[in-house]
XYZ file of N, CA and C in Angstrom:
516
model
N -22.242 -19.872 -42.573
C -22.243 -21.231 -43.085
C -23.519 -21.466 -43.896
N -23.379 -22.279 -44.901
C -24.548 -22.674 -45.676
C -25.256 -23.821 -44.949
N -26.469 -24.138 -45.368
C -27.203 -25.258 -44.782
C -26.437 -26.561 -44.979
N -25.821 -26.716 -46.134
C -25.028 -27.919 -46.412
C -23.835 -28.023 -45.458
N -23.183 -26.891 -45.179
C -22.047 -26.892 -44.252
C -22.499 -27.213 -42.823
N -23.656 -26.684 -42.424
C -24.207 -27.029 -41.110
C -24.474 -28.525 -41.030
N -25.090 -29.082 -42.065
C -25.410 -30.510 -42.084
C -24.154 -31.358 -42.016
N -23.148 -30.977 -42.754
C -21.885 -31.716 -42.757
C -21.242 -31.685 -41.370
N -21.225 -30.534 -40.740
C -20.650 -30.406 -39.399
C -21.457 -31.214 -38.381
N -22.775 -31.202 -38.523
C -23.637 -31.923 -37.585
C -23.432 -33.429 -37.676
N -23.071 -33.939 -38.831
C -22.899 -35.374 -39.040
C -21.514 -35.878 -38.660
N -20.599 -34.997 -38.280
C -19.206 -35.380 -38.048
C -19.070 -36.597 -37.137
N -19.631 -36.532 -35.930
C -19.443 -37.616 -34.973
C -20.258 -38.854 -35.344
N -21.457 -38.683 -35.845
C -22.251 -39.865 -36.182
C -21.609 -40.646 -37.323
N -21.011 -39.951 -38.264
C -20.307 -40.647 -39.349
C -19.040 -41.317 -38.821
N -18.337 -40.655 -37.922
C -17.116 -41.213 -37.355
C -17.418 -42.456 -36.516
N -18.590 -42.482 -35.860
C -18.978 -43.638 -35.045
C -19.020 -44.933 -35.844
N -19.382 -44.842 -37.115
C -19.538 -46.053 -37.923
C -18.221 -46.793 -38.140
N -17.103 -46.110 -38.001
C -15.804 -46.758 -38.205
C -14.910 -46.699 -36.970
N -15.412 -46.196 -35.870
C -14.572 -46.031 -34.683
C -14.308 -47.361 -33.986
N -13.188 -47.425 -33.283
C -12.849 -48.618 -32.505
C -13.552 -48.494 -31.160
N -14.509 -49.397 -30.950
C -15.391 -49.316 -29.788
C -14.904 -50.185 -28.636
N -15.141 -49.721 -27.437
C -14.838 -50.481 -26.233
C -15.946 -51.502 -25.973
N -15.627 -52.528 -25.225
C -16.606 -53.477 -24.730
C -17.617 -52.720 -23.872
N -18.904 -53.037 -24.029
C -19.969 -52.306 -23.323
C -19.759 -52.295 -21.809
N -19.427 -53.433 -21.229
C -19.254 -53.498 -19.776
C -18.073 -52.657 -19.309
N -16.965 -52.714 -20.036
C -15.791 -51.916 -19.673
C -16.087 -50.422 -19.815
N -16.804 -50.068 -20.879
C -17.161 -48.670 -21.090
C -18.097 -48.195 -19.989
N -19.112 -48.991 -19.655
C -20.040 -48.590 -18.605
C -19.302 -48.409 -17.275
N -18.359 -49.278 -16.986
C -17.576 -49.165 -15.745
C -16.809 -47.839 -15.721
N -16.203 -47.465 -16.846
C -15.478 -46.190 -16.936
C -16.437 -45.007 -16.810
N -17.587 -45.100 -17.466
C -18.578 -44.024 -17.385
C -19.080 -43.838 -15.959
N -19.445 -44.942 -15.333
C -19.993 -44.858 -13.981
C -18.953 -44.313 -12.998
N -17.700 -44.699 -13.159
C -16.638 -44.177 -12.282
C -16.510 -42.665 -12.461
N -16.582 -42.197 -13.699
C -16.483 -40.762 -13.967
C -17.676 -40.015 -13.366
N -18.857 -40.544 -13.555
C -20.074 -39.925 -13.006
C -19.994 -39.845 -11.485
N -19.577 -40.944 -10.853
C -19.519 -40.988 -9.393
C -18.413 -40.090 -8.826
N -17.387 -39.823 -9.614
C -16.284 -38.975 -9.153
C -16.649 -37.494 -9.152
N -17.735 -37.149 -9.775
C -18.175 -35.752 -9.894
C -19.470 -35.561 -9.118
N -19.898 -34.304 -8.989
C -21.188 -34.047 -8.354
C -21.910 -32.830 -8.933
N -21.352 -32.243 -9.998
C -21.951 -31.050 -10.587
C -22.001 -31.218 -12.103
N -23.123 -30.781 -12.674
C -23.283 -30.852 -14.119
C -23.901 -29.554 -14.617
N -23.952 -29.421 -15.917
C -24.712 -28.347 -16.567
C -25.936 -29.019 -17.172
N -27.113 -28.654 -16.683
C -28.371 -29.253 -17.135
C -29.005 -28.340 -18.170
N -29.148 -28.842 -19.398
C -29.753 -28.064 -20.485
C -31.196 -28.490 -20.677
N -32.086 -27.492 -20.673
C -33.507 -27.700 -20.911
C -33.941 -26.731 -22.006
N -34.985 -27.070 -22.718
C -35.455 -26.166 -23.756
C -36.859 -26.497 -24.200
N -37.530 -25.471 -24.704
C -38.867 -25.637 -25.255
C -39.117 -24.484 -26.209
N -39.422 -24.809 -27.458
C -39.638 -23.760 -28.455
C -38.376 -22.919 -28.607
N -38.512 -21.625 -28.497
C -37.377 -20.709 -28.625
C -36.611 -20.528 -27.311
N -37.128 -21.097 -26.218
C -36.517 -20.911 -24.904
C -35.511 -22.019 -24.615
N -34.299 -21.645 -24.206
C -33.256 -22.597 -23.832
C -32.621 -22.115 -22.533
N -32.326 -23.068 -21.647
C -31.681 -22.739 -20.376
C -30.631 -23.798 -20.086
N -29.478 -23.375 -19.568
C -28.430 -24.298 -19.148
C -28.054 -23.924 -17.718
N -28.279 -24.840 -16.793
C -28.167 -24.567 -15.367
C -27.070 -25.403 -14.732
N -26.088 -24.783 -14.083
C -25.158 -25.575 -13.275
C -25.894 -26.075 -12.034
N -25.781 -27.378 -11.749
C -26.563 -27.951 -10.653
C -25.850 -29.183 -10.090
N -25.963 -29.354 -8.798
C -25.392 -30.518 -8.123
C -26.273 -31.732 -8.379
N -25.658 -32.898 -8.490
C -26.423 -34.122 -8.699
C -25.888 -35.234 -7.802
N -26.709 -36.238 -7.637
C -26.298 -37.527 -7.093
C -26.666 -38.553 -8.160
N -25.893 -39.609 -8.256
C -26.192 -40.650 -9.229
C -26.353 -41.976 -8.501
N -27.519 -42.578 -8.638
C -27.774 -43.914 -8.107
C -29.042 -44.449 -8.778
N -29.247 -45.747 -8.658
C -30.402 -46.418 -9.264
C -30.550 -46.093 -10.748
N -29.423 -45.923 -11.432
C -29.452 -45.689 -12.874
C -29.935 -44.329 -13.314
N -29.946 -43.343 -12.394
C -30.453 -42.019 -12.747
C -29.683 -40.917 -12.017
N -29.793 -39.719 -12.551
C -29.259 -38.517 -11.922
C -30.392 -37.877 -11.132
N -30.113 -37.459 -9.898
C -31.112 -36.879 -9.001
C -30.628 -35.496 -8.601
N -31.461 -34.471 -8.826
C -31.067 -33.086 -8.570
C -32.160 -32.355 -7.804
N -31.802 -31.832 -6.655
C -32.728 -30.968 -5.913
C -32.583 -29.549 -6.432
N -33.700 -28.848 -6.529
C -33.696 -27.460 -6.987
C -34.804 -26.691 -6.287
N -34.497 -25.458 -5.930
C -35.527 -24.595 -5.350
C -36.486 -24.091 -6.422
N -36.040 -24.054 -7.656
C -36.853 -23.564 -8.765
C -35.954 -22.960 -9.829
N -36.515 -22.079 -10.634
C -35.750 -21.421 -11.685
C -36.368 -21.635 -13.047
N -35.798 -20.959 -14.022
C -36.359 -20.971 -15.372
C -36.290 -22.331 -16.067
N -35.440 -23.237 -15.582
C -35.407 -24.576 -16.186
C -36.781 -25.232 -16.148
N -37.581 -24.882 -15.128
C -38.915 -25.468 -15.008
C -39.867 -24.945 -16.082
N -39.578 -23.764 -16.623
C -40.371 -23.237 -17.741
C -40.268 -24.176 -18.931
N -39.068 -24.673 -19.187
C -38.878 -25.611 -20.291
C -39.392 -27.000 -19.928
N -39.108 -27.464 -18.700
C -39.526 -28.804 -18.296
C -41.042 -28.997 -18.324
N -41.784 -27.918 -18.162
C -43.244 -28.016 -18.221
C -43.717 -28.481 -19.593
N -42.913 -28.254 -20.629
C -43.313 -28.562 -22.001
C -42.458 -29.637 -22.680
N -41.253 -29.870 -22.144
C -40.325 -30.774 -22.809
C -39.493 -31.500 -21.763
N -39.654 -32.795 -21.673
C -38.931 -33.607 -20.684
C -37.594 -34.106 -21.214
N -37.303 -33.867 -22.493
C -36.011 -34.241 -23.070
C -34.967 -33.243 -22.575
N -33.901 -33.748 -21.956
C -32.852 -32.878 -21.425
C -31.488 -33.427 -21.820
N -30.491 -32.616 -21.608
C -29.117 -33.046 -21.783
C -28.318 -32.448 -20.638
N -27.419 -33.229 -20.090
C -26.538 -32.676 -19.070
C -25.103 -32.959 -19.456
N -24.208 -32.077 -19.022
C -22.785 -32.212 -19.322
C -22.004 -32.243 -18.025
N -21.041 -33.150 -17.985
C -20.099 -33.265 -16.874
C -18.723 -33.202 -17.514
N -17.812 -32.425 -16.942
C -16.527 -32.271 -17.615
C -15.442 -31.817 -16.660
N -14.205 -32.085 -17.061
C -13.031 -31.599 -16.346
C -12.603 -30.279 -16.960
N -11.829 -29.513 -16.234
C -11.209 -28.331 -16.817
C -10.289 -28.769 -17.943
N -10.259 -27.996 -19.009
C -9.376 -28.309 -20.126
C -7.925 -28.127 -19.689
N -7.098 -29.137 -19.927
C -5.696 -29.106 -19.510
C -4.749 -29.261 -20.692
N -5.272 -29.151 -21.882
C -4.437 -29.274 -23.061
C -4.851 -30.450 -23.916
N -4.429 -30.391 -25.173
C -4.762 -31.441 -26.121
C -4.223 -32.775 -25.605
N -5.044 -33.801 -25.685
C -4.628 -35.122 -25.225
C -4.852 -35.340 -23.743
N -5.466 -34.370 -23.075
C -5.746 -34.484 -21.639
C -7.160 -33.990 -21.370
N -8.133 -34.626 -21.977
C -9.499 -34.146 -21.824
C -10.436 -35.268 -21.386
N -11.462 -34.868 -20.639
C -12.522 -35.760 -20.189
C -13.809 -34.961 -20.135
N -14.836 -35.481 -20.737
C -16.132 -34.832 -20.683
C -17.216 -35.787 -21.137
N -18.422 -35.502 -20.684
C -19.531 -36.412 -20.934
C -20.806 -35.620 -21.206
N -21.562 -36.083 -22.175
C -22.902 -35.563 -22.443
C -23.880 -36.688 -22.172
N -24.918 -36.383 -21.414
C -25.933 -37.368 -21.093
C -27.267 -36.851 -21.611
N -27.841 -37.545 -22.571
C -29.192 -37.237 -23.030
C -30.140 -38.093 -22.218
N -31.290 -37.524 -21.856
C -32.200 -38.314 -21.050
C -33.575 -37.705 -20.930
N -34.369 -38.363 -20.122
C -35.749 -37.965 -19.862
C -35.836 -37.480 -18.411
N -36.353 -36.263 -18.240
C -36.519 -35.697 -16.903
C -37.903 -36.041 -16.364
N -37.937 -36.242 -15.080
C -39.195 -36.515 -14.388
C -39.154 -35.744 -13.078
N -40.240 -35.071 -12.731
C -40.328 -34.397 -11.438
C -40.902 -35.378 -10.427
N -40.224 -35.491 -9.298
C -40.596 -36.456 -8.271
C -41.389 -35.751 -7.175
N -42.534 -36.307 -6.839
C -43.421 -35.727 -5.836
C -42.733 -35.701 -4.471
N -42.878 -34.591 -3.759
C -42.214 -34.428 -2.461
C -42.781 -35.350 -1.391
N -43.934 -35.953 -1.629
C -44.515 -36.899 -0.669
C -44.115 -38.351 -0.956
N -43.277 -38.565 -1.958
C -42.945 -39.930 -2.374
C -41.740 -40.494 -1.619
N -41.655 -41.808 -1.643
C -40.497 -42.491 -1.052
C -39.231 -42.147 -1.833
N -39.337 -41.975 -3.148
C -38.166 -41.606 -3.957
C -37.592 -40.258 -3.510
N -38.461 -39.322 -3.178
C -38.025 -38.005 -2.693
C -37.285 -38.163 -1.358
N -37.861 -38.954 -0.450
C -37.227 -39.177 0.850
C -35.892 -39.905 0.692
N -35.845 -40.867 -0.233
C -34.589 -41.593 -0.471
C -33.511 -40.641 -0.996
N -33.883 -39.743 -1.893
C -32.922 -38.766 -2.422
C -32.400 -37.859 -1.313
N -33.286 -37.466 -0.409
C -32.868 -36.627 0.725
C -31.900 -37.390 1.625
N -32.205 -38.650 1.901
C -31.300 -39.465 2.733
C -29.960 -39.640 2.032
N -29.997 -39.812 0.713
C -28.758 -39.959 -0.053
C -27.879 -38.706 0.081
N -28.511 -37.556 0.247
C -27.797 -36.285 0.428
C -27.520 -35.996 1.908
N -27.818 -36.978 2.756
C -27.616 -36.851 4.208
C -28.441 -35.725 4.823
N -29.620 -35.492 4.285
C -30.537 -34.514 4.861
C -31.436 -35.273 5.830
N -31.375 -34.946 7.112
C -32.205 -35.670 8.088
C -33.694 -35.536 7.772
N -34.456 -36.586 8.093
C -35.896 -36.586 7.829
C -36.583 -35.369 8.448
N -36.204 -35.014 9.674
C -36.828 -33.875 10.357
C -36.575 -32.576 9.591
N -35.372 -32.416 9.097
C -35.049 -31.211 8.320
C -35.793 -31.212 6.998
N -35.887 -32.375 6.369
C -36.566 -32.462 5.080
C -38.049 -32.140 5.228
N -38.653 -32.553 6.318
C -40.068 -32.227 6.536
C -40.292 -30.720 6.542
N -39.319 -29.976 7.049
C -39.443 -28.521 7.135
C -39.200 -27.824 5.800
N -38.351 -28.424 4.949
C -37.971 -27.731 3.710
C -38.486 -28.380 2.428
N -39.132 -29.533 2.528
C -39.579 -30.257 1.324
C -40.454 -29.390 0.434
N -41.279 -28.536 1.031
C -42.168 -27.689 0.229
C -41.396 -26.633 -0.561
N -40.122 -26.432 -0.222
C -39.284 -25.454 -0.928
C -38.492 -26.083 -2.068
N -38.445 -27.399 -2.099
C -37.581 -28.091 -3.052
C -38.356 -28.883 -4.093
N -37.755 -28.994 -5.253
C -38.237 -29.849 -6.329
C -37.136 -30.876 -6.590
N -37.522 -32.072 -6.932
C -36.556 -33.117 -7.239
C -36.712 -33.512 -8.701
N -35.632 -33.359 -9.439
C -35.600 -33.731 -10.852
C -34.819 -35.034 -10.971
N -35.423 -36.014 -11.593
C -34.758 -37.284 -11.893
C -34.518 -37.317 -13.398
N -33.284 -37.572 -13.798
C -32.963 -37.708 -15.221
C -32.501 -39.136 -15.463
N -33.262 -39.845 -16.277
C -32.918 -41.205 -16.668
C -32.215 -41.145 -18.023
N -30.949 -41.585 -18.078
C -30.203 -41.506 -19.340
C -30.798 -42.368 -20.450
N -30.786 -41.828 -21.662
C -31.114 -42.608 -22.854
C -29.866 -42.826 -23.707
N -28.896 -41.918 -23.558
C -27.622 -42.041 -24.272
C -26.568 -41.258 -23.505
N -25.370 -41.841 -23.420
C -24.222 -41.148 -22.826
C -23.099 -41.163 -23.843
N -22.578 -39.977 -24.133
C -21.391 -39.819 -24.973
C -20.247 -39.412 -24.050
N -19.169 -40.170 -24.075
C -18.043 -39.942 -23.177
C -16.796 -39.727 -24.020
N -16.191 -38.575 -23.838
C -14.973 -38.216 -24.555
C -13.827 -38.223 -23.558
N -12.863 -39.109 -23.760
C -11.743 -39.217 -22.837
C -10.470 -39.579 -23.596
N -9.452 -38.770 -23.394
C -8.176 -39.047 -24.064
C -7.567 -40.354 -23.567
N -7.943 -40.807 -22.380
C -7.408 -42.065 -21.857
C -7.810 -43.258 -22.716
N -8.942 -43.169 -23.408
C -9.360 -44.274 -24.274
C -8.362 -44.506 -25.401
N -7.780 -43.429 -25.918
C -6.798 -43.561 -27.001
C -5.571 -44.339 -26.530
N -5.178 -44.141 -25.288
C -4.028 -44.864 -24.732
C -4.299 -46.360 -24.656
N -5.594 -46.733 -24.616
C -5.989 -48.137 -24.571
C -6.263 -48.700 -25.973
N -6.081 -47.853 -27.005
C -6.270 -48.304 -28.376
C -7.660 -48.085 -28.946
N -8.492 -47.319 -28.249
C -9.858 -47.041 -28.709
C -9.979 -45.597 -29.156
N -11.054 -45.306 -29.864
C -11.337 -43.911 -30.195
C -11.623 -43.145 -28.913
N -11.299 -41.873 -28.912
C -11.459 -41.056 -27.702
C -12.922 -40.815 -27.354
N -13.808 -40.948 -28.319
C -15.233 -40.733 -28.065
C -15.966 -42.063 -28.135
N -16.620 -42.403 -27.030
C -17.384 -43.641 -26.917
C -18.800 -43.284 -26.484
N -19.755 -44.150 -26.785
C -21.136 -43.882 -26.376
C -21.859 -45.160 -26.014
N -22.880 -45.009 -25.201
C -23.811 -46.087 -24.881
C -25.227 -45.564 -25.011
N -26.111 -46.412 -25.475
C -27.538 -46.075 -25.494
C -28.242 -46.986 -24.491
N -29.355 -46.492 -23.954
C -30.106 -47.187 -22.923
C -31.565 -47.263 -23.316
N -32.232 -48.283 -22.811
C -33.678 -48.406 -23.000
C -34.341 -47.270 -22.238
N -35.336 -46.636 -22.818
C -36.070 -45.606 -22.086
C -37.197 -46.262 -21.289
N -37.577 -45.590 -20.190
C -38.615 -46.137 -19.303
C -39.939 -46.236 -20.000
């Protein structure tokens, strides 16, 4: 592909957004939140310079953020230099007109293991306090606060909207 062809392909969705039939923000957020809560695993993409990593990881969603416990891994190599992340949540492809998937762009933050937020995340995962005291030094907690969510769902077309909808959020 030429540079012009790359640019044209990259602009496809942003140009389409300008004329797309958009859902009401509250209705869209309700659909997004239901989809997020119905799942518990995402692909977390991190990157810095020439290094890129995409990690399948379990999450919990509450207080407007995604919370992920991790023992470690190469994702932290990127997070040390770049807090901008993207995560994807999706269904298995079942054919044209039957798709659901979401991209969440956001800011990652590492939560201190001595903090109340860390303990709250452990309780949310039903990890007893006594057990967490023993393993907290082995775990890292990543909080991702969304800045933008793109949600692609064929069900939106049945309601008369474009299949791809998005919301942007204030950053912390």
